[in-house]
mmCIF file with all atom_site columns, C-alpha atoms in Angstrom:
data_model
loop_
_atom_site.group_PDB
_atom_site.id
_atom_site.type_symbol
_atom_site.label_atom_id
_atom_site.label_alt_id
_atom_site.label_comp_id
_atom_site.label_asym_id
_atom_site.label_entity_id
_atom_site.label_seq_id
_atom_site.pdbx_PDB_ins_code
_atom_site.Cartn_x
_atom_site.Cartn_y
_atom_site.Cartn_z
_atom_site.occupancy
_atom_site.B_iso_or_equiv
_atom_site.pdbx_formal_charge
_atom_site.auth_seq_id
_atom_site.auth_comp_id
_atom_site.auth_asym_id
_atom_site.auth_atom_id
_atom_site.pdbx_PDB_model_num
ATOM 1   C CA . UNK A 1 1   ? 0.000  0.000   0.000  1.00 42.00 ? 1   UNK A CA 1
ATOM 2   C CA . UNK A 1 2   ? 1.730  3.470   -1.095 1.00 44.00 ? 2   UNK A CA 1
ATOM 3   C CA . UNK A 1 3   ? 2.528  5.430   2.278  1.00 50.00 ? 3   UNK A CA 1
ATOM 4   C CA . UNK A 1 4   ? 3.116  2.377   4.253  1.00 49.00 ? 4   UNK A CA 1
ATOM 5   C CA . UNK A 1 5   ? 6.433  1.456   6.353  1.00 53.00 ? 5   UNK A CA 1
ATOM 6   C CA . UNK A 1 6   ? 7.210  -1.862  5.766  1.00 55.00 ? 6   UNK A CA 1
ATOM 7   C CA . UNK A 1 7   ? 10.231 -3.388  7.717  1.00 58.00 ? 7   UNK A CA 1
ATOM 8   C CA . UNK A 1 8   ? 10.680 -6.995  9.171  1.00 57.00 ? 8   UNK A CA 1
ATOM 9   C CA . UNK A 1 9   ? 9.972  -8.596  12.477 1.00 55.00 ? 9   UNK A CA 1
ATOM 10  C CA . UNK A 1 10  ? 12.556 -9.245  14.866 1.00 60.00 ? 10  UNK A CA 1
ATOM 11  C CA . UNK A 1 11  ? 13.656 -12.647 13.388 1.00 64.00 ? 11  UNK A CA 1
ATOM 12  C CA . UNK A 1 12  ? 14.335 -10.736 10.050 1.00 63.00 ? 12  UNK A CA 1
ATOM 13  C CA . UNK A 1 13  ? 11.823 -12.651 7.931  1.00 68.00 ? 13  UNK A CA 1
ATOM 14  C CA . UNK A 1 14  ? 7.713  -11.181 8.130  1.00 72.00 ? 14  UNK A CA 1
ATOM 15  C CA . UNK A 1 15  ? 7.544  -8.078  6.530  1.00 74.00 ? 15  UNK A CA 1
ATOM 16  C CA . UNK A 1 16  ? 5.583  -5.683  9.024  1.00 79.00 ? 16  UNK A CA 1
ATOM 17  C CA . UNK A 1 17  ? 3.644  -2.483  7.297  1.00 87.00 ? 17  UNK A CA 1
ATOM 18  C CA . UNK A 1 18  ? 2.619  -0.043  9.684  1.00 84.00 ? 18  UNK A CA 1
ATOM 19  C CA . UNK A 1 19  ? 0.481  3.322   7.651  1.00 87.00 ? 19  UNK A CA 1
ATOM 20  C CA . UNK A 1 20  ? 2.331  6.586   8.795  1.00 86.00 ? 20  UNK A CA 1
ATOM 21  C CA . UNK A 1 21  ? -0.909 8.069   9.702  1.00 87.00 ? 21  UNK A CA 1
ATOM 22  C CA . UNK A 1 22  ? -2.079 5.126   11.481 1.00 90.00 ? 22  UNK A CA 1
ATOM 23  C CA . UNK A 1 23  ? 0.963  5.405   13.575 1.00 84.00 ? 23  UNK A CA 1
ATOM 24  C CA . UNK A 1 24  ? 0.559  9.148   14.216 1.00 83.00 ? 24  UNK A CA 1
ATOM 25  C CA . UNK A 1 25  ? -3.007 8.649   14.949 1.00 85.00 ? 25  UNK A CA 1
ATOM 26  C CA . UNK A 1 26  ? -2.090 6.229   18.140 1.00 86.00 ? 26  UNK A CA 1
ATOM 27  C CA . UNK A 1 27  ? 0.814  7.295   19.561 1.00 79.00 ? 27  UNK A CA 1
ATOM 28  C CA . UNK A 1 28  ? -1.195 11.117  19.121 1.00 79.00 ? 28  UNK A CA 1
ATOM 29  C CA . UNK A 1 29  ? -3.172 9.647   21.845 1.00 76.00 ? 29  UNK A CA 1
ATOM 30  C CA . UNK A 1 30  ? 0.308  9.906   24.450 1.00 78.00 ? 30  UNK A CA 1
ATOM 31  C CA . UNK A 1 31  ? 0.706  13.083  25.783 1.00 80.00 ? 31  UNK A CA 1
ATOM 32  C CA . UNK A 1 32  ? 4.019  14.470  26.044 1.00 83.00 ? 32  UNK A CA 1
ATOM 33  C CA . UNK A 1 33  ? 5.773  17.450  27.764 1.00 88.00 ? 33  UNK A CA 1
ATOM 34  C CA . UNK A 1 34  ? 7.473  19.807  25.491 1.00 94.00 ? 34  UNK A CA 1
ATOM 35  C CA . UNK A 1 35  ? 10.620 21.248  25.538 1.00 97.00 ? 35  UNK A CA 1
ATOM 36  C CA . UNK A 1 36  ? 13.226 23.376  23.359 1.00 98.00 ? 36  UNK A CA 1
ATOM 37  C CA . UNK A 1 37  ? 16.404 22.165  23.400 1.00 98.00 ? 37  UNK A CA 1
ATOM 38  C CA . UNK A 1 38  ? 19.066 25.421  22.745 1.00 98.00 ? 38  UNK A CA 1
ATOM 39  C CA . UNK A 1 39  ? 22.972 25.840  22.688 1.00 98.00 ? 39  UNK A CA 1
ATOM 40  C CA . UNK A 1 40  ? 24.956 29.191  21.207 1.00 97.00 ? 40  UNK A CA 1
ATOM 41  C CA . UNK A 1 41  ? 26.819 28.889  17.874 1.00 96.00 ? 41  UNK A CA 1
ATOM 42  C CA . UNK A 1 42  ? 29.521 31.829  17.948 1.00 93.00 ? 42  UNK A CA 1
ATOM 43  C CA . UNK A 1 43  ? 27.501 33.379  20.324 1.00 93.00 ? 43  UNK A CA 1
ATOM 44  C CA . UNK A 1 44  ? 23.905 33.342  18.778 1.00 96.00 ? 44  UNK A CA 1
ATOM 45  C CA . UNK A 1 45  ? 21.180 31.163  20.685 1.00 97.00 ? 45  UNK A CA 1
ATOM 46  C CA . UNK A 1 46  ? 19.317 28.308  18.589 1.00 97.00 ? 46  UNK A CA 1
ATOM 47  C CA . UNK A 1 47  ? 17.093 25.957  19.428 1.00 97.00 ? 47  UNK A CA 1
ATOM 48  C CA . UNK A 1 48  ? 14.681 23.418  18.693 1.00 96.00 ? 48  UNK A CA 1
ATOM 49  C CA . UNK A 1 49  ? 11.157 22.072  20.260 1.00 96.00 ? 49  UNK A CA 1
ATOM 50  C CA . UNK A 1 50  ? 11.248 18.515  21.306 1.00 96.00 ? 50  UNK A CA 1
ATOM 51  C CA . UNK A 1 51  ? 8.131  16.615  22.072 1.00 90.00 ? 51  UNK A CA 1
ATOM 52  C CA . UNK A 1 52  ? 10.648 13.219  23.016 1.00 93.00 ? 52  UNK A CA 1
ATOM 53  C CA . UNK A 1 53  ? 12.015 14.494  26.060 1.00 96.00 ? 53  UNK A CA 1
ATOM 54  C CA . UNK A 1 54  ? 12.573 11.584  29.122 1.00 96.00 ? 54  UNK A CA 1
ATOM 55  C CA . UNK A 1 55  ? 14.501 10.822  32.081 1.00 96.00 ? 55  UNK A CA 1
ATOM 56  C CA . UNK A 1 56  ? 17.343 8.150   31.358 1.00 97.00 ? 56  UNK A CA 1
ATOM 57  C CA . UNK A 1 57  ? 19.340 7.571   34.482 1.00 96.00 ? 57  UNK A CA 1
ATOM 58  C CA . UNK A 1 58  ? 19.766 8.811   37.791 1.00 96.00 ? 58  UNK A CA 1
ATOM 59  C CA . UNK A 1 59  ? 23.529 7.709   38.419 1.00 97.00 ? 59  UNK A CA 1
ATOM 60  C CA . UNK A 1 60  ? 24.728 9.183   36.433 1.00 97.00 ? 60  UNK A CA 1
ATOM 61  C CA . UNK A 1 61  ? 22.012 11.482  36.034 1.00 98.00 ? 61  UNK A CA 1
ATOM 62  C CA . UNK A 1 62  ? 20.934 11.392  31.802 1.00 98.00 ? 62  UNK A CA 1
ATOM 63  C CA . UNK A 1 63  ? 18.404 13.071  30.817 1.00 98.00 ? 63  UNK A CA 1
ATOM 64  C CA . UNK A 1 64  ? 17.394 12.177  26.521 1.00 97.00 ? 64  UNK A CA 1
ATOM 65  C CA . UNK A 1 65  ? 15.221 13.482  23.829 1.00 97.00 ? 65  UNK A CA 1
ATOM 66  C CA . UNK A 1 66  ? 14.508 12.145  20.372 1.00 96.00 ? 66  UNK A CA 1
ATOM 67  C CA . UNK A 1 67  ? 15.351 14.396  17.178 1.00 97.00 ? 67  UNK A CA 1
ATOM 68  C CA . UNK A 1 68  ? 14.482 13.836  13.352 1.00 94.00 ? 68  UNK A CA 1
ATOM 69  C CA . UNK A 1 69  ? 17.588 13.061  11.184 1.00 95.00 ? 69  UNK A CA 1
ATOM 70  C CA . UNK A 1 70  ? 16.779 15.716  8.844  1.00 94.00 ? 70  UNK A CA 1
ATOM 71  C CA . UNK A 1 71  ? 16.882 18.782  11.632 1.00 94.00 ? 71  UNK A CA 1
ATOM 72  C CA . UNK A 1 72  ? 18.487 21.304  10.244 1.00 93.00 ? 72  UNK A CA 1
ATOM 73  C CA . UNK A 1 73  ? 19.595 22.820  13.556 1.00 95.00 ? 73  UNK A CA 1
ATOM 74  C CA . UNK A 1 74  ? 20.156 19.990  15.525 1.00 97.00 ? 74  UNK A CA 1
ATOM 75  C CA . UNK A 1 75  ? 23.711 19.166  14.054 1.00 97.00 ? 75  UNK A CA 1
ATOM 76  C CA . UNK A 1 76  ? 24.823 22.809  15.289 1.00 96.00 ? 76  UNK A CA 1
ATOM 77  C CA . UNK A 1 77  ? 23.805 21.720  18.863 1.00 97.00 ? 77  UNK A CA 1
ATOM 78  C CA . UNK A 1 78  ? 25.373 19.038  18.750 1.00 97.00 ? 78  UNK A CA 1
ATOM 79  C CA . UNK A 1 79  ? 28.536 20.006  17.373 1.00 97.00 ? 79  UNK A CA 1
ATOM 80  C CA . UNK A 1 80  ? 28.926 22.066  20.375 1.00 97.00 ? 80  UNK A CA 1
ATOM 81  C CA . UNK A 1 81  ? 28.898 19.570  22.667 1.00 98.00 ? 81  UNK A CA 1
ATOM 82  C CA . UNK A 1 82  ? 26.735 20.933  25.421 1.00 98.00 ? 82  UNK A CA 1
ATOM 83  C CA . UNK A 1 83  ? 22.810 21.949  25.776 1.00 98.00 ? 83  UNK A CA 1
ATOM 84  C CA . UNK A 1 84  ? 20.000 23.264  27.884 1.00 98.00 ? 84  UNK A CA 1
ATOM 85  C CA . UNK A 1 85  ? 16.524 22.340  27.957 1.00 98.00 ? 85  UNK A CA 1
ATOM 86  C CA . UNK A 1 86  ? 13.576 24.505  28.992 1.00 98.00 ? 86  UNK A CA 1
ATOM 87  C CA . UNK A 1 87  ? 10.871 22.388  30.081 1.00 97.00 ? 87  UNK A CA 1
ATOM 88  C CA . UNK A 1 88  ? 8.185  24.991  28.800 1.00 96.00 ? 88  UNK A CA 1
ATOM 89  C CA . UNK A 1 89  ? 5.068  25.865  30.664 1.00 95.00 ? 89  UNK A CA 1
ATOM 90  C CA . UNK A 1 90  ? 0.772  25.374  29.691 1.00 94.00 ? 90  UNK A CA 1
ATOM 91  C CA . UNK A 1 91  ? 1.389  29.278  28.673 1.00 94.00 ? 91  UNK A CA 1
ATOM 92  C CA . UNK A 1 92  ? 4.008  29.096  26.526 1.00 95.00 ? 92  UNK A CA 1
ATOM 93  C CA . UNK A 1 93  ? 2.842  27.452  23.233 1.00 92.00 ? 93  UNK A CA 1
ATOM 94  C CA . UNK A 1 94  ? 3.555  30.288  21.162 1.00 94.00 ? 94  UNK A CA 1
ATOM 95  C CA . UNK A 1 95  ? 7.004  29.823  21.916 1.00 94.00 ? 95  UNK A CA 1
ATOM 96  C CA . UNK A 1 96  ? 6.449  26.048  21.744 1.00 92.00 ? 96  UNK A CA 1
ATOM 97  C CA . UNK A 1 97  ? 5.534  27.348  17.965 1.00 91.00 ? 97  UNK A CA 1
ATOM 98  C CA . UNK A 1 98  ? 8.397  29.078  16.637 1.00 93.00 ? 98  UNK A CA 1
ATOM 99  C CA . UNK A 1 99  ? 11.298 26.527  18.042 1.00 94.00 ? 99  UNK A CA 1
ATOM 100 C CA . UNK A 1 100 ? 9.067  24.122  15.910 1.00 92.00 ? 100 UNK A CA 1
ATOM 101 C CA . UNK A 1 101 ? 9.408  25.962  12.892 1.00 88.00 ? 101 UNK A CA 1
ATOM 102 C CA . UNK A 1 102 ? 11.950 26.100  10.219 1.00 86.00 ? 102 UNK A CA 1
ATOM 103 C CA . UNK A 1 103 ? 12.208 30.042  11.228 1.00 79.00 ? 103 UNK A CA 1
ATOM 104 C CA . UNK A 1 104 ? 16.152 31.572  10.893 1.00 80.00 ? 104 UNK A CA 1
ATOM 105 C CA . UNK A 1 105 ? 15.935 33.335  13.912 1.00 91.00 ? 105 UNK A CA 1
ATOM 106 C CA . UNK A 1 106 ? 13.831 31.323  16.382 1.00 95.00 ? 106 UNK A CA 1
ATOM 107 C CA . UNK A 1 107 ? 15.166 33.730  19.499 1.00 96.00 ? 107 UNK A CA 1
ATOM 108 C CA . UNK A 1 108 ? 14.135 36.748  18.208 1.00 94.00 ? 108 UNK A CA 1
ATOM 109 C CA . UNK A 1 109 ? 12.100 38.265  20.796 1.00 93.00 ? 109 UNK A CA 1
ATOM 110 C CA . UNK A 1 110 ? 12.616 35.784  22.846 1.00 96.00 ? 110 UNK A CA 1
ATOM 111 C CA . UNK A 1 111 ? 13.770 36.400  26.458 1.00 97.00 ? 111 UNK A CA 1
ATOM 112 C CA . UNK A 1 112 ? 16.750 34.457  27.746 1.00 98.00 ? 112 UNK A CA 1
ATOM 113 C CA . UNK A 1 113 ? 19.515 33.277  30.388 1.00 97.00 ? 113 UNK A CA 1
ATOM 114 C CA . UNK A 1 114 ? 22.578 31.409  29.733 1.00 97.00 ? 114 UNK A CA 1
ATOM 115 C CA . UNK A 1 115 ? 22.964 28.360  31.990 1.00 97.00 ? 115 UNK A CA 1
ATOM 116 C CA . UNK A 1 116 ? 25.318 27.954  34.593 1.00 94.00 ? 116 UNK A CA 1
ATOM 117 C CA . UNK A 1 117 ? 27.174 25.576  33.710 1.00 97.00 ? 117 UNK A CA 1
ATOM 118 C CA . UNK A 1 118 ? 27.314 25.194  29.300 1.00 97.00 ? 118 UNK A CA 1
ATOM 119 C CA . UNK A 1 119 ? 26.009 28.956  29.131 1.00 97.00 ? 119 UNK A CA 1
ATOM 120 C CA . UNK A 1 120 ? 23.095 27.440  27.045 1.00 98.00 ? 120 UNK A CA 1
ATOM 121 C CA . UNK A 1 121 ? 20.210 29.723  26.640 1.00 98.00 ? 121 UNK A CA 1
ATOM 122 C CA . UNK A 1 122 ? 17.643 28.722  29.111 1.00 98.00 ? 122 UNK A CA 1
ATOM 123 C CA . UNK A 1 123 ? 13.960 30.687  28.113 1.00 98.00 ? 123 UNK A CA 1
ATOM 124 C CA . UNK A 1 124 ? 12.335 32.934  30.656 1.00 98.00 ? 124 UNK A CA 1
ATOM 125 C CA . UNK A 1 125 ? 9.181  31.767  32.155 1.00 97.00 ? 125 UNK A CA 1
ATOM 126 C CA . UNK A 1 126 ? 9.703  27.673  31.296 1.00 97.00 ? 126 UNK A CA 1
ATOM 127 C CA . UNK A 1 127 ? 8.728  25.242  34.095 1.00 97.00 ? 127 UNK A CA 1
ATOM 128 C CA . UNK A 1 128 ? 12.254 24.386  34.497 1.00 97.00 ? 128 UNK A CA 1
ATOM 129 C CA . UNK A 1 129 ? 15.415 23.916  33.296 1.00 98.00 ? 129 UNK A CA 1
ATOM 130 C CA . UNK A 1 130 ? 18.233 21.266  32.655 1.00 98.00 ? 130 UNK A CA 1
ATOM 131 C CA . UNK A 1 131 ? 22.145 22.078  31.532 1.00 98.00 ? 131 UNK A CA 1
ATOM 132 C CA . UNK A 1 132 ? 23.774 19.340  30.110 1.00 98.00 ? 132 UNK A CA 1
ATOM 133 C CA . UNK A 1 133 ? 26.589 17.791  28.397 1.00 98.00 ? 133 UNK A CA 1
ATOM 134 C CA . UNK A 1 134 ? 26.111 15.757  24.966 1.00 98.00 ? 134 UNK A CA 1
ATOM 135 C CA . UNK A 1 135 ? 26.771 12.298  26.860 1.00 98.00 ? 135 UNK A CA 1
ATOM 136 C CA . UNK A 1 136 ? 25.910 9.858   23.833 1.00 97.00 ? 136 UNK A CA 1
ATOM 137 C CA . UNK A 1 137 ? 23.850 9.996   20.349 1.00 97.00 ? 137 UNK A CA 1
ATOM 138 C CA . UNK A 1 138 ? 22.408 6.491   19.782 1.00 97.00 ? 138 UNK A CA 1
ATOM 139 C CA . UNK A 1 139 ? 20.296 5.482   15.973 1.00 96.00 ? 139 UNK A CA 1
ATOM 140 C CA . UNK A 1 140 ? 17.081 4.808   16.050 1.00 93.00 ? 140 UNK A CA 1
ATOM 141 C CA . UNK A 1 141 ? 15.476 4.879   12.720 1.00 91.00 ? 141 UNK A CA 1
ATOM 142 C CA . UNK A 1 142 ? 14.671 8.161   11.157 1.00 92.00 ? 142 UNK A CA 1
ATOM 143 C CA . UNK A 1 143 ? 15.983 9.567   14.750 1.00 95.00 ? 143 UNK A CA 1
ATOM 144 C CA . UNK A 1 144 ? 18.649 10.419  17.029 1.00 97.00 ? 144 UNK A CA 1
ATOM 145 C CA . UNK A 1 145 ? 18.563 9.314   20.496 1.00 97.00 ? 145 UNK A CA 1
ATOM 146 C CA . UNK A 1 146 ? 20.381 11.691  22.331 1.00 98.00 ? 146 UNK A CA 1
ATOM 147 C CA . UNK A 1 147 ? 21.342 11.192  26.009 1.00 98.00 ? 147 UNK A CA 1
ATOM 148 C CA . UNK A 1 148 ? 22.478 14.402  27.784 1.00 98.00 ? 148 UNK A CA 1
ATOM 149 C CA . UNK A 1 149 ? 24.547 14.414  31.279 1.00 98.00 ? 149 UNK A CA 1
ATOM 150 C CA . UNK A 1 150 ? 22.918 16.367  33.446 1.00 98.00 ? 150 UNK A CA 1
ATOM 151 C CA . UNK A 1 151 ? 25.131 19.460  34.690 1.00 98.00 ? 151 UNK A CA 1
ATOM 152 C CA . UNK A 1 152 ? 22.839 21.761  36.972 1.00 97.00 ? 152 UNK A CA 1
ATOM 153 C CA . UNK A 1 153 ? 18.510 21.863  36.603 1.00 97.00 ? 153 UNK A CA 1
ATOM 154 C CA . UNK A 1 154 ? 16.326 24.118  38.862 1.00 97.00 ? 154 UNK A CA 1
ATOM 155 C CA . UNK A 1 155 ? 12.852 24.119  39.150 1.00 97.00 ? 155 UNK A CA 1
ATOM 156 C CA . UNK A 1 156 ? 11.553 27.986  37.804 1.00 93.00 ? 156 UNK A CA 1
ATOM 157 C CA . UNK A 1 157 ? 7.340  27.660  38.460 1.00 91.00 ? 157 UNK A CA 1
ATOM 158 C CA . UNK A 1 158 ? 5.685  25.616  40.593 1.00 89.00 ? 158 UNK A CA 1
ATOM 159 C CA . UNK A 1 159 ? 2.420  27.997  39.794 1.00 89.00 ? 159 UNK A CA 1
ATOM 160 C CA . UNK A 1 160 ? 1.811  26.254  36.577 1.00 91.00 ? 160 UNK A CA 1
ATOM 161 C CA . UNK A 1 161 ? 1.691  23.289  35.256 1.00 89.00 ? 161 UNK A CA 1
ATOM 162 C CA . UNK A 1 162 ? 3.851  21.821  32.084 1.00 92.00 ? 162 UNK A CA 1
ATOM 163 C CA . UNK A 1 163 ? 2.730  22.535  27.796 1.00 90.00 ? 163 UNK A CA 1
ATOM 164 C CA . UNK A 1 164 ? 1.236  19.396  27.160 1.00 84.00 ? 164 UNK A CA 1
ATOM 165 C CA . UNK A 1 165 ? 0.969  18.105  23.240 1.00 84.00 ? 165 UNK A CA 1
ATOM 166 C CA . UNK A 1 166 ? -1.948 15.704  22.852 1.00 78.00 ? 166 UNK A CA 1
ATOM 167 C CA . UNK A 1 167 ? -4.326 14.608  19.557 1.00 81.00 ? 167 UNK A CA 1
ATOM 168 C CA . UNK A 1 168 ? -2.178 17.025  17.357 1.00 80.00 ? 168 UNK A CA 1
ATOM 169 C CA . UNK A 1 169 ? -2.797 19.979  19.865 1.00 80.00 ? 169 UNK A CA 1
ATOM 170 C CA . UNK A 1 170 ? -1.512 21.814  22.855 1.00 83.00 ? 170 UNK A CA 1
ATOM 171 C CA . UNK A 1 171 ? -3.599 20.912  26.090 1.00 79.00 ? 171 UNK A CA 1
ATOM 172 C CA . UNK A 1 172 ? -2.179 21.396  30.335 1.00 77.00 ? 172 UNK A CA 1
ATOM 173 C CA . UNK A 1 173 ? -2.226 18.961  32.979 1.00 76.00 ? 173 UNK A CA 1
ATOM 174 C CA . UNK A 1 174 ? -5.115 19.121  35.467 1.00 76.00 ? 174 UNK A CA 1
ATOM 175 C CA . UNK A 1 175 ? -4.979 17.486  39.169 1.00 72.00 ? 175 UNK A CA 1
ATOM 176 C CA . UNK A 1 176 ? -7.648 14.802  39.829 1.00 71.00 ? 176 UNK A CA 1
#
């Protein structure tokens, strides 16, 4: 069927098609946190929105996110060696937005600290935030697994609760 992944099973020998939209559809139905991911190339901020963004290890603390092959910033990051990540908050997904975008300038207007640590920009008025070290880039398909050693992280706002992307839109956590 045109559209369709088709790959193997784990034995190497039943073809398995999967429809792209199928697969969107479902795992659409996961909420996850979202997060930009930012370094400075010769001293200009950049950054990316990640919707892939989990908790690897606790000794030693990794943090990891998932990025496309075909970013076209991502390879800047990660030439520098080092990143931060703003966990952004329910009221930032304008911002959210633009880091998803193909825009040149994603920062512009855009208010910003470096980290303590990597001097990563860190955005004004996310959740939290995370400094890290590139620890390891691992394949995985038509992404990048990318585990980050955790250098310094500070809770910002406990007043709000975490951007949320769910069903193809942005959505906030509620307590039960």
């Amino acid at each position: 069927m045109p559209g369709e992944s088709t790959t193997t099973d784990a034995a190497g020998d039943t073809p398995i098609e999967i429809d792209p939209m199928l697969y969107r559809q479902v795992l659409g139905h996961f909420p996850t946190g979202v997060t930009v991911i930012s370094s400075q190339v010769e001293g200009r901020p950049i950054g990316l929105a990640i919707g892939s963004f989990f908790s690897v290890s606790l000794d030693p603390p990794l943090v990891g996110f998932c990025v496309a092959r075909t970013s076209s910033t991502w390879p800047s990051i990660a030439e520098t060696g080092v990143f931060g990540v703003s966990v952004l908050a329910e009221d930032q997904h304008e911002t959210s937005g633009r880091f998803a975008s193909k825009g040149e300038d994603k920062f512009e207007g855009i208010s910003w600290d470096p980290s303590p640590i990597t001097r990563s920009p860190l955005i004004h008025g996310a959740v939290a935030h995370i400094d890290c070290e590139l620890y390891e880039t691992h394949e995985g398909g038509d992404h990048l697994i990318v585990e980050g050693l955790v250098r310094s992280l500070q809770v910002h706002r406990d007043d709000v609760g975490p951007l949320l992307f769910f069903k193809g839109g942005y959505g906030r956590h509620t307590r039960l």
